[in-house]
mmCIF file of C-alpha atoms in Angstrom:
data_model
loop_
_atom_site.group_PDB
_atom_site.id
_atom_site.type_symbol
_atom_site.label_atom_id
_atom_site.label_comp_id
_atom_site.label_asym_id
_atom_site.label_seq_id
_atom_site.Cartn_x
_atom_site.Cartn_y
_atom_site.Cartn_z
ATOM 1 C CA MET A 1380 4.418 -68.557 37.017
ATOM 2 C CA ASN A 1381 2.690 -66.855 39.703
ATOM 3 C CA LEU A 1382 3.411 -68.818 43.587
ATOM 4 C CA LYS A 1383 -0.358 -70.785 43.827
ATOM 5 C CA GLU A 1384 1.020 -72.418 39.887
ATOM 6 C CA GLN A 1385 4.616 -73.343 41.065
ATOM 7 C CA ILE A 1386 3.141 -74.821 44.381
ATOM 8 C CA CYS A 1387 0.533 -76.625 41.942
ATOM 9 C CA GLN A 1388 3.803 -77.983 40.037
ATOM 10 C CA GLU A 1389 5.791 -79.286 42.522
ATOM 11 C CA LEU A 1390 2.664 -81.117 44.690
ATOM 12 C CA GLU A 1391 2.258 -83.026 40.674
ATOM 13 C CA GLU A 1392 5.933 -83.913 40.862
ATOM 14 C CA HIS A 1393 5.357 -84.803 43.921
ATOM 15 C CA ARG A 1394 2.080 -86.543 43.630
ATOM 16 C CA GLY A 1395 0.921 -88.955 46.862
ATOM 17 C CA GLU A 1396 4.338 -87.968 48.760
ATOM 18 C CA PHE A 1397 3.281 -84.918 51.845
ATOM 19 C CA LEU A 1398 5.458 -82.205 51.412
ATOM 20 C CA SER A 1399 5.996 -78.944 54.230
ATOM 21 C CA GLY A 1400 5.376 -76.519 54.505
ATOM 22 C CA SER A 1401 8.010 -75.380 56.127
ATOM 23 C CA GLU A 1402 9.796 -76.314 52.606
ATOM 24 C CA LEU A 1403 7.658 -74.836 50.113
ATOM 25 C CA ALA A 1404 8.218 -72.130 52.018
ATOM 26 C CA LYS A 1405 11.984 -71.925 51.890
ATOM 27 C CA ARG A 1406 12.385 -73.693 47.918
ATOM 28 C CA PHE A 1407 9.892 -70.393 47.119
ATOM 29 C CA GLN A 1408 10.948 -67.958 49.503
ATOM 30 C CA VAL A 1409 7.654 -67.391 51.455
ATOM 31 C CA SER A 1410 5.996 -66.955 54.359
ATOM 32 C CA ARG A 1411 4.224 -69.951 55.084
ATOM 33 C CA ASN A 1412 0.896 -67.607 55.823
ATOM 34 C CA ALA A 1413 1.643 -67.569 51.714
ATOM 35 C CA VAL A 1414 1.691 -71.534 51.324
ATOM 36 C CA TRP A 1415 -1.397 -71.734 53.381
ATOM 37 C CA LYS A 1416 -3.059 -69.303 51.378
ATOM 38 C CA ALA A 1417 -2.085 -70.580 48.292
ATOM 39 C CA ILE A 1418 -2.802 -74.308 49.202
ATOM 40 C CA LYS A 1419 -6.088 -72.243 49.762
ATOM 41 C CA SER A 1420 -6.391 -70.724 46.528
ATOM 42 C CA LEU A 1421 -5.673 -73.993 45.005
ATOM 43 C CA GLU A 1422 -9.056 -75.716 46.997
ATOM 44 C CA LYS A 1423 -11.266 -73.250 45.608
ATOM 45 C CA GLU A 1424 -10.423 -74.617 42.309
ATOM 46 C CA GLY A 1425 -11.167 -78.020 42.325
ATOM 47 C CA TYR A 1426 -7.700 -79.450 43.866
ATOM 48 C CA GLU A 1427 -8.209 -81.568 46.302
ATOM 49 C CA VAL A 1428 -4.511 -81.540 48.794
ATOM 50 C CA GLU A 1429 -4.344 -83.732 51.798
ATOM 51 C CA ALA A 1430 -3.157 -81.781 55.378
ATOM 52 C CA VAL A 1431 -1.333 -83.446 58.025
ATOM 53 C CA THR A 1432 0.149 -81.505 60.882
ATOM 54 C CA ARG A 1433 3.902 -82.365 60.944
ATOM 55 C CA ARG A 1434 3.692 -84.489 57.499
ATOM 56 C CA GLY A 1435 2.106 -80.957 55.570
ATOM 57 C CA TYR A 1436 0.668 -81.737 51.689
ATOM 58 C CA ARG A 1437 0.326 -83.659 49.083
ATOM 59 C CA LEU A 1438 -1.976 -84.191 46.169
ATOM 60 C CA LYS A 1439 -4.205 -86.782 46.297
ATOM 61 C CA GLU A 1440 -3.697 -89.987 43.658
ATOM 62 C CA GLU A 1441 -7.185 -89.442 42.347
ATOM 63 C CA ASN A 1442 -7.413 -85.276 42.307
ATOM 64 C CA ASP A 1443 -6.863 -84.447 38.053
ATOM 65 C CA VAL A 1444 -7.808 -80.277 37.377
ATOM 66 C CA LEU A 1445 -7.461 -78.905 33.904
ATOM 67 C CA ALA A 1446 -4.640 -76.097 34.941
ATOM 68 C CA GLU A 1447 -2.757 -73.766 31.859
ATOM 69 C CA ALA A 1448 0.988 -73.777 33.972
ATOM 70 C CA GLN A 1449 0.876 -78.071 34.136
ATOM 71 C CA ILE A 1450 -0.232 -77.556 30.790
ATOM 72 C CA ARG A 1451 2.247 -75.828 29.046
ATOM 73 C CA GLU A 1452 4.989 -77.984 30.868
ATOM 74 C CA ALA A 1453 3.439 -80.718 29.362
ATOM 75 C CA MET A 1454 4.336 -78.595 25.528
ATOM 76 C CA GLY A 1455 8.052 -77.675 26.026
ATOM 77 C CA ASP A 1456 9.169 -75.691 23.783
ATOM 78 C CA MET A 1457 6.090 -75.337 22.035
ATOM 79 C CA ALA A 1458 3.488 -73.360 24.320
ATOM 80 C CA LYS A 1459 5.394 -70.265 23.161
ATOM 81 C CA GLY A 1460 3.216 -67.947 21.736
ATOM 82 C CA VAL A 1461 0.345 -70.557 22.771
ATOM 83 C CA THR A 1462 -2.290 -68.386 24.753
ATOM 84 C CA ILE A 1463 -4.646 -71.074 26.814
ATOM 85 C CA GLN A 1464 -7.374 -70.968 28.885
ATOM 86 C CA VAL A 1465 -9.220 -73.305 31.774
ATOM 87 C CA MET A 1466 -13.299 -72.996 32.100
ATOM 88 C CA LYS A 1467 -15.144 -74.840 34.210
ATOM 89 C CA SER A 1468 -18.252 -75.407 31.637
ATOM 90 C CA VAL A 1469 -19.274 -73.963 28.163
ATOM 91 C CA ASP A 1470 -21.962 -75.548 25.688
ATOM 92 C CA SER A 1471 -19.304 -75.834 23.751
ATOM 93 C CA THR A 1472 -15.496 -75.386 22.742
ATOM 94 C CA ASN A 1473 -15.710 -74.307 20.342
ATOM 95 C CA THR A 1474 -18.907 -72.525 19.949
ATOM 96 C CA GLU A 1475 -17.308 -70.668 23.437
ATOM 97 C CA LEU A 1476 -13.841 -69.793 20.624
ATOM 98 C CA LYS A 1477 -16.335 -68.384 17.755
ATOM 99 C CA ARG A 1478 -17.187 -66.062 19.890
ATOM 100 C CA GLN A 1479 -14.114 -64.706 21.037
ATOM 101 C CA ALA A 1480 -12.687 -65.286 17.345
ATOM 102 C CA LEU A 1481 -15.489 -62.310 15.999
ATOM 103 C CA SER A 1482 -13.951 -60.500 19.794
ATOM 104 C CA GLY A 1483 -10.950 -59.952 18.289
ATOM 105 C CA ALA A 1484 -9.249 -63.746 19.969
ATOM 106 C CA SER A 1485 -5.730 -63.721 18.905
ATOM 107 C CA ASP A 1486 -4.101 -66.853 16.211
ATOM 108 C CA GLN A 1487 -3.101 -69.754 17.930
ATOM 109 C CA THR A 1488 -6.224 -69.481 21.249
ATOM 110 C CA VAL A 1489 -6.644 -72.500 22.732
ATOM 111 C CA LEU A 1490 -10.082 -73.376 25.565
ATOM 112 C CA PHE A 1491 -10.299 -76.283 27.526
ATOM 113 C CA ALA A 1492 -13.092 -76.747 29.637
ATOM 114 C CA GLU A 1493 -13.714 -78.959 32.607
ATOM 115 C CA GLU A 1494 -17.778 -80.394 30.739
ATOM 116 C CA GLN A 1495 -19.847 -78.650 28.034
ATOM 117 C CA THR A 1496 -23.041 -78.665 28.428
ATOM 118 C CA GLN A 1497 -23.687 -78.693 24.212
ATOM 119 C CA GLY A 1498 -20.701 -80.620 23.169
ATOM 120 C CA LYS A 1499 -20.432 -80.862 19.280
ATOM 121 C CA GLY A 1500 -20.227 -83.868 16.788
ATOM 122 C CA ARG A 1501 -20.509 -84.002 12.231
ATOM 123 C CA ARG A 1502 -22.863 -83.699 11.377
ATOM 124 C CA GLY A 1503 -25.518 -82.250 14.545
ATOM 125 C CA ARG A 1504 -24.711 -85.131 16.729
ATOM 126 C CA SER A 1505 -23.934 -84.398 20.820
ATOM 127 C CA PHE A 1506 -20.859 -85.046 21.993
ATOM 128 C CA TYR A 1507 -20.865 -86.711 25.305
ATOM 129 C CA SER A 1508 -18.803 -84.575 27.814
ATOM 130 C CA PRO A 1509 -19.130 -84.474 31.891
ATOM 131 C CA TYR A 1510 -17.459 -83.042 33.918
ATOM 132 C CA GLY A 1511 -13.922 -83.831 34.638
ATOM 133 C CA THR A 1512 -13.047 -87.082 32.572
ATOM 134 C CA GLY A 1513 -12.497 -86.260 29.638
ATOM 135 C CA ILE A 1514 -9.748 -83.458 27.410
ATOM 136 C CA TYR A 1515 -12.155 -81.409 25.737
ATOM 137 C CA MET A 1516 -10.752 -78.551 23.859
ATOM 138 C CA SER A 1517 -10.457 -76.745 21.172
ATOM 139 C CA ILE A 1518 -7.604 -74.303 18.591
ATOM 140 C CA LEU A 1519 -8.232 -71.045 17.376
ATOM 141 C CA LEU A 1520 -6.027 -70.719 14.220
ATOM 142 C CA ARG A 1521 -6.024 -68.112 12.107
ATOM 143 C CA PRO A 1522 -4.375 -69.705 9.111
ATOM 144 C CA GLN A 1523 -2.076 -68.766 7.092
ATOM 145 C CA VAL A 1524 -2.247 -71.338 4.825
ATOM 146 C CA ASP A 1525 -4.972 -71.412 1.607
ATOM 147 C CA GLY A 1526 -7.785 -73.527 1.160
ATOM 148 C CA ARG A 1527 -6.188 -76.527 0.108
ATOM 149 C CA ASP A 1528 -3.449 -76.694 3.650
ATOM 150 C CA ALA A 1529 -6.422 -75.345 5.249
ATOM 151 C CA VAL A 1530 -8.253 -78.928 5.279
ATOM 152 C CA LEU A 1531 -5.686 -80.909 5.804
ATOM 153 C CA VAL A 1532 -6.394 -79.471 9.586
ATOM 154 C CA THR A 1533 -8.692 -82.301 10.413
ATOM 155 C CA THR A 1534 -6.127 -85.160 9.013
ATOM 156 C CA ALA A 1535 -3.161 -83.756 10.676
ATOM 157 C CA THR A 1536 -5.003 -83.113 14.471
ATOM 158 C CA ALA A 1537 -5.789 -87.304 14.273
ATOM 159 C CA VAL A 1538 -1.507 -87.453 13.836
ATOM 160 C CA ALA A 1539 -1.804 -85.129 16.387
ATOM 161 C CA VAL A 1540 -3.946 -87.632 19.509
ATOM 162 C CA SER A 1541 -2.679 -90.483 18.258
ATOM 163 C CA LEU A 1542 1.166 -89.462 18.468
ATOM 164 C CA ALA A 1543 0.948 -88.139 22.426
ATOM 165 C CA ILE A 1544 -1.627 -90.779 23.225
ATOM 166 C CA GLU A 1545 1.396 -93.687 21.742
ATOM 167 C CA GLU A 1546 3.995 -90.277 23.895
ATOM 168 C CA VAL A 1547 2.216 -90.858 27.061
ATOM 169 C CA PHE A 1548 0.938 -95.040 27.000
ATOM 170 C CA ALA A 1549 2.746 -96.275 25.108
ATOM 171 C CA CYS A 1550 -0.354 -97.714 23.207
ATOM 172 C CA GLN A 1551 -1.541 -97.894 19.557
ATOM 173 C CA THR A 1552 -4.555 -96.472 17.952
ATOM 174 C CA THR A 1553 -6.570 -95.965 14.339
ATOM 175 C CA ILE A 1554 -7.748 -93.367 12.577
ATOM 176 C CA LYS A 1555 -10.866 -93.539 11.024
ATOM 177 C CA TRP A 1556 -11.179 -91.519 7.697
ATOM 178 C CA VAL A 1557 -11.453 -88.760 8.296
ATOM 179 C CA ASN A 1558 -11.675 -87.455 11.848
ATOM 180 C CA ASP A 1559 -12.126 -89.973 14.608
ATOM 181 C CA VAL A 1560 -9.543 -91.696 16.582
ATOM 182 C CA TYR A 1561 -10.081 -95.724 18.067
ATOM 183 C CA TYR A 1562 -9.237 -97.710 21.353
ATOM 184 C CA ARG A 1563 -9.496 -101.125 20.711
ATOM 185 C CA ASP A 1564 -11.945 -101.085 17.671
ATOM 186 C CA LYS A 1565 -14.571 -98.442 19.330
ATOM 187 C CA LYS A 1566 -14.181 -94.286 18.777
ATOM 188 C CA LEU A 1567 -12.067 -92.755 21.323
ATOM 189 C CA CYS A 1568 -11.772 -89.408 19.303
ATOM 190 C CA GLY A 1569 -13.705 -86.847 18.007
ATOM 191 C CA ILE A 1570 -12.410 -83.709 15.926
ATOM 192 C CA LEU A 1571 -14.151 -81.387 14.808
ATOM 193 C CA THR A 1572 -13.154 -78.793 12.451
ATOM 194 C CA GLU A 1573 -15.310 -75.360 11.502
ATOM 195 C CA GLY A 1574 -14.511 -71.848 9.468
ATOM 196 C CA ILE A 1575 -15.963 -68.061 9.847
ATOM 197 C CA SER A 1576 -15.226 -67.120 6.381
ATOM 198 C CA ASP A 1577 -14.011 -63.571 4.869
ATOM 199 C CA LEU A 1578 -17.683 -62.525 2.485
ATOM 200 C CA GLU A 1579 -15.053 -60.825 0.686
ATOM 201 C CA SER A 1580 -12.839 -62.508 -0.367
ATOM 202 C CA GLY A 1581 -14.499 -65.402 0.816
ATOM 203 C CA GLU A 1582 -10.378 -67.124 1.689
ATOM 204 C CA VAL A 1583 -11.270 -69.545 5.456
ATOM 205 C CA ASP A 1584 -10.105 -66.703 8.162
ATOM 206 C CA VAL A 1585 -10.865 -68.211 11.378
ATOM 207 C CA MET A 1586 -10.231 -71.639 11.967
ATOM 208 C CA ILE A 1587 -11.715 -73.779 15.086
ATOM 209 C CA VAL A 1588 -10.609 -76.854 15.891
ATOM 210 C CA GLY A 1589 -12.090 -78.644 18.042
ATOM 211 C CA ILE A 1590 -10.984 -82.414 20.131
ATOM 212 C CA GLY A 1591 -12.935 -84.296 22.639
ATOM 213 C CA MET A 1592 -11.484 -86.607 24.405
ATOM 214 C CA ASN A 1593 -12.886 -89.480 26.349
ATOM 215 C CA TYR A 1594 -10.559 -90.347 29.079
ATOM 216 C CA LYS A 1595 -12.040 -91.612 32.770
ATOM 217 C CA THR A 1596 -15.527 -91.707 31.066
ATOM 218 C CA LYS A 1597 -16.974 -94.497 32.371
ATOM 219 C CA ASP A 1598 -20.727 -94.159 32.518
ATOM 220 C CA PHE A 1599 -21.825 -93.477 28.438
ATOM 221 C CA PRO A 1600 -25.861 -92.972 27.412
ATOM 222 C CA GLU A 1601 -26.485 -96.223 26.058
ATOM 223 C CA GLU A 1602 -27.168 -95.212 22.783
ATOM 224 C CA ILE A 1603 -23.469 -94.074 22.480
ATOM 225 C CA ARG A 1604 -22.347 -97.288 24.971
ATOM 226 C CA GLU A 1605 -21.573 -100.083 22.225
ATOM 227 C CA PHE A 1606 -19.494 -97.865 20.201
ATOM 228 C CA ALA A 1607 -16.958 -95.658 22.757
ATOM 229 C CA THR A 1608 -14.688 -95.919 24.737
ATOM 230 C CA SER A 1609 -12.600 -94.161 27.743
ATOM 231 C CA LEU A 1610 -8.954 -94.230 27.606
ATOM 232 C CA ASP A 1611 -8.522 -94.918 30.613
ATOM 233 C CA PRO A 1612 -10.757 -94.770 33.913
ATOM 234 C CA GLU A 1613 -8.057 -95.977 36.441
ATOM 235 C CA SER A 1614 -5.571 -94.088 34.959
ATOM 236 C CA HIS A 1615 -3.765 -91.826 37.933
ATOM 237 C CA VAL A 1616 -1.797 -89.602 34.480
ATOM 238 C CA PRO A 1617 -3.206 -86.227 35.255
ATOM 239 C CA ARG A 1618 -5.418 -85.234 31.748
ATOM 240 C CA ASN A 1619 -2.716 -82.174 31.810
ATOM 241 C CA VAL A 1620 -0.026 -84.223 30.496
ATOM 242 C CA LEU A 1621 -2.080 -86.533 28.095
ATOM 243 C CA ALA A 1622 -3.508 -82.504 26.947
ATOM 244 C CA GLY A 1623 -0.329 -81.420 26.189
ATOM 245 C CA ALA A 1624 1.100 -83.323 24.674
ATOM 246 C CA VAL A 1625 -1.712 -83.679 22.913
ATOM 247 C CA LEU A 1626 -0.597 -79.501 22.085
ATOM 248 C CA LYS A 1627 2.677 -80.186 21.343
ATOM 249 C CA HIS A 1628 2.120 -82.544 18.327
ATOM 250 C CA PHE A 1629 -0.271 -80.291 17.103
ATOM 251 C CA PHE A 1630 1.188 -77.109 16.865
ATOM 252 C CA LYS A 1631 4.600 -79.126 16.230
ATOM 253 C CA ILE A 1632 2.779 -80.481 12.906
ATOM 254 C CA TYR A 1633 1.234 -77.909 12.004
ATOM 255 C CA GLN A 1634 3.565 -75.106 11.402
ATOM 256 C CA THR A 1635 4.729 -77.687 8.888
ATOM 257 C CA LEU A 1636 1.395 -78.670 6.684
ATOM 258 C CA SER A 1637 2.501 -77.766 2.981
ATOM 259 C CA THR A 1638 4.570 -80.558 3.601
ATOM 260 C CA ARG A 1639 2.210 -83.320 3.916
ATOM 261 C CA ASP A 1640 5.089 -85.355 6.274
ATOM 262 C CA PHE A 1641 1.674 -86.403 8.667
ATOM 263 C CA ILE A 1642 0.236 -88.075 5.875
ATOM 264 C CA GLN A 1643 2.039 -91.155 5.592
ATOM 265 C CA GLU A 1644 1.867 -90.851 9.770
ATOM 266 C CA TYR A 1645 -1.675 -90.710 8.718
ATOM 267 C CA LYS A 1646 -2.284 -94.409 6.687
ATOM 268 C CA LYS A 1647 -0.235 -96.145 8.786
ATOM 269 C CA ARG A 1648 -2.572 -95.316 11.498
ATOM 270 C CA SER A 1649 -5.614 -95.409 9.115
ATOM 271 C CA ASN A 1650 -8.402 -99.221 9.701
ATOM 272 C CA VAL A 1651 -9.749 -98.448 6.625
ATOM 273 C CA LEU A 1652 -8.133 -98.796 4.240
ATOM 274 C CA GLY A 1653 -8.598 -102.565 2.176
ATOM 275 C CA GLU A 1654 -12.025 -102.699 3.540
ATOM 276 C CA GLU A 1655 -15.147 -102.611 1.818
ATOM 277 C CA ILE A 1656 -16.970 -99.237 2.989
ATOM 278 C CA VAL A 1657 -20.346 -97.040 2.644
ATOM 279 C CA TYR A 1658 -21.021 -93.676 1.541
ATOM 280 C CA GLU A 1659 -23.354 -91.486 1.121
ATOM 281 C CA GLU A 1660 -23.625 -89.586 -2.608
ATOM 282 C CA ALA A 1661 -26.475 -87.164 -3.103
ATOM 283 C CA GLY A 1662 -29.242 -89.548 -1.698
ATOM 284 C CA VAL A 1663 -27.510 -92.659 -3.560
ATOM 285 C CA THR A 1664 -26.179 -95.262 -0.809
ATOM 286 C CA LYS A 1665 -22.804 -96.430 -2.955
ATOM 287 C CA ARG A 1666 -20.499 -99.295 -1.990
ATOM 288 C CA ALA A 1667 -16.143 -99.334 -2.678
ATOM 289 C CA LEU A 1668 -12.956 -100.334 -1.614
ATOM 290 C CA ALA A 1669 -10.841 -98.216 0.111
ATOM 291 C CA VAL A 1670 -7.300 -99.011 -1.127
ATOM 292 C CA ASP A 1671 -5.326 -95.024 -0.391
ATOM 293 C CA ILE A 1672 -5.050 -91.590 1.660
ATOM 294 C CA ASP A 1673 -3.940 -89.256 -1.112
ATOM 295 C CA ARG A 1674 -1.770 -86.405 -0.179
ATOM 296 C CA ASP A 1675 -4.500 -84.132 -0.064
ATOM 297 C CA GLY A 1676 -6.145 -85.717 3.043
ATOM 298 C CA GLY A 1677 -8.638 -88.067 0.687
ATOM 299 C CA LEU A 1678 -9.446 -91.170 0.402
ATOM 300 C CA VAL A 1679 -8.627 -92.602 -2.562
ATOM 301 C CA VAL A 1680 -11.860 -95.393 -3.364
ATOM 302 C CA GLU A 1681 -12.506 -97.854 -5.862
ATOM 303 C CA GLU A 1682 -15.791 -98.134 -6.636
ATOM 304 C CA ILE A 1683 -17.907 -101.996 -6.247
ATOM 305 C CA GLY A 1684 -20.303 -103.374 -9.427
ATOM 306 C CA ASP A 1685 -19.472 -103.829 -13.379
ATOM 307 C CA LEU A 1686 -17.301 -101.326 -13.589
ATOM 308 C CA PRO A 1687 -14.925 -100.162 -11.369
ATOM 309 C CA VAL A 1688 -13.964 -96.219 -10.469
ATOM 310 C CA ARG A 1689 -11.875 -94.612 -8.264
ATOM 311 C CA ARG A 1690 -12.011 -91.753 -7.046
ATOM 312 C CA THR A 1691 -11.595 -89.338 -4.082
ATOM 313 C CA LEU A 1692 -13.782 -88.589 -1.964
ATOM 314 C CA THR A 1693 -12.871 -85.329 0.122
ATOM 315 C CA THR A 1694 -16.108 -84.840 2.494
ATOM 316 C CA GLY A 1695 -18.397 -86.936 4.292
ATOM 317 C CA GLU A 1696 -18.595 -89.418 6.503
ATOM 318 C CA ILE A 1697 -18.733 -93.418 5.694
ATOM 319 C CA THR A 1698 -18.660 -96.862 7.339
ATOM 320 C CA VAL A 1699 -17.169 -100.043 7.513
ATOM 321 C CA ARG A 1700 -19.323 -103.233 5.842
ATOM 322 C CA VAL A 1701 -17.360 -106.430 5.615
ATOM 323 C CA LYS A 1702 -13.553 -106.545 8.478
ATOM 324 C CA LYS A 1703 -10.765 -107.981 6.376
ATOM 325 C CA LYS A 1704 -9.802 -111.139 7.365
ATOM 326 C CA LYS A 1705 -6.665 -110.842 9.551
#
């Protein structure tokens, strides 16, 4: 880490406390002027640093800026080999990483943005991505897995998000098949996985896994206000901590994707198993009971009718129609 990153980390670790310029200069064996320049550089990046004569510098409690060094710190050993970028604003992190993939971006490149102007959801929907309140990120993968295992990436990502939230905040989340994470019965996080195929082989050459999480968002547009929620609008836990935890759990699972061990964690968190659902197939709306998640992440359903038939859904979108009595 360079001096700016080192000082930023020190301020983060002592958030709310004053650290004197001379103390920082001594710790990092630089001049006080070098410390001052590093502080000014952090302010240009959006950090709110309070400076008081004879007391020093401190980060304001509400300060929350995404930063590579702090994300890596939260990832621990799993940061090795991962490239992390942080941008202020992009149209969509998935779209930007696709552009980078076509220009040769490496495997395990991760892009974060403070805001998305055209955040992407499933089926052409948009994802509300206001500045500085959420975690908007995409992961570029050049998978060394076959097609069946590649489908599991979305499922694995949902588990990684849930595990990270439970680790950092000690609260429970649920997963709606196939790719939405829920908190207190409202959507907290959406996952969108897109692929770039090799035209000659037809195999997936690049996968882009997009994660959009409402962390501190307070004001949602009217059309989604009833269904969307944030994790904790008043939290003082930096987004870097949760972002790093998500990546840590994601890459841990990804390294052993083919074992499918994470499927049990997915099933434990499912909020659709045992529920009556509705889905559409070839323009026809069907009712079914969700009965299981198979080892490939497919949703096993039992169609409701005169002759109940079991089948497995591998793609698509479902709606939970009737909540069972608890």
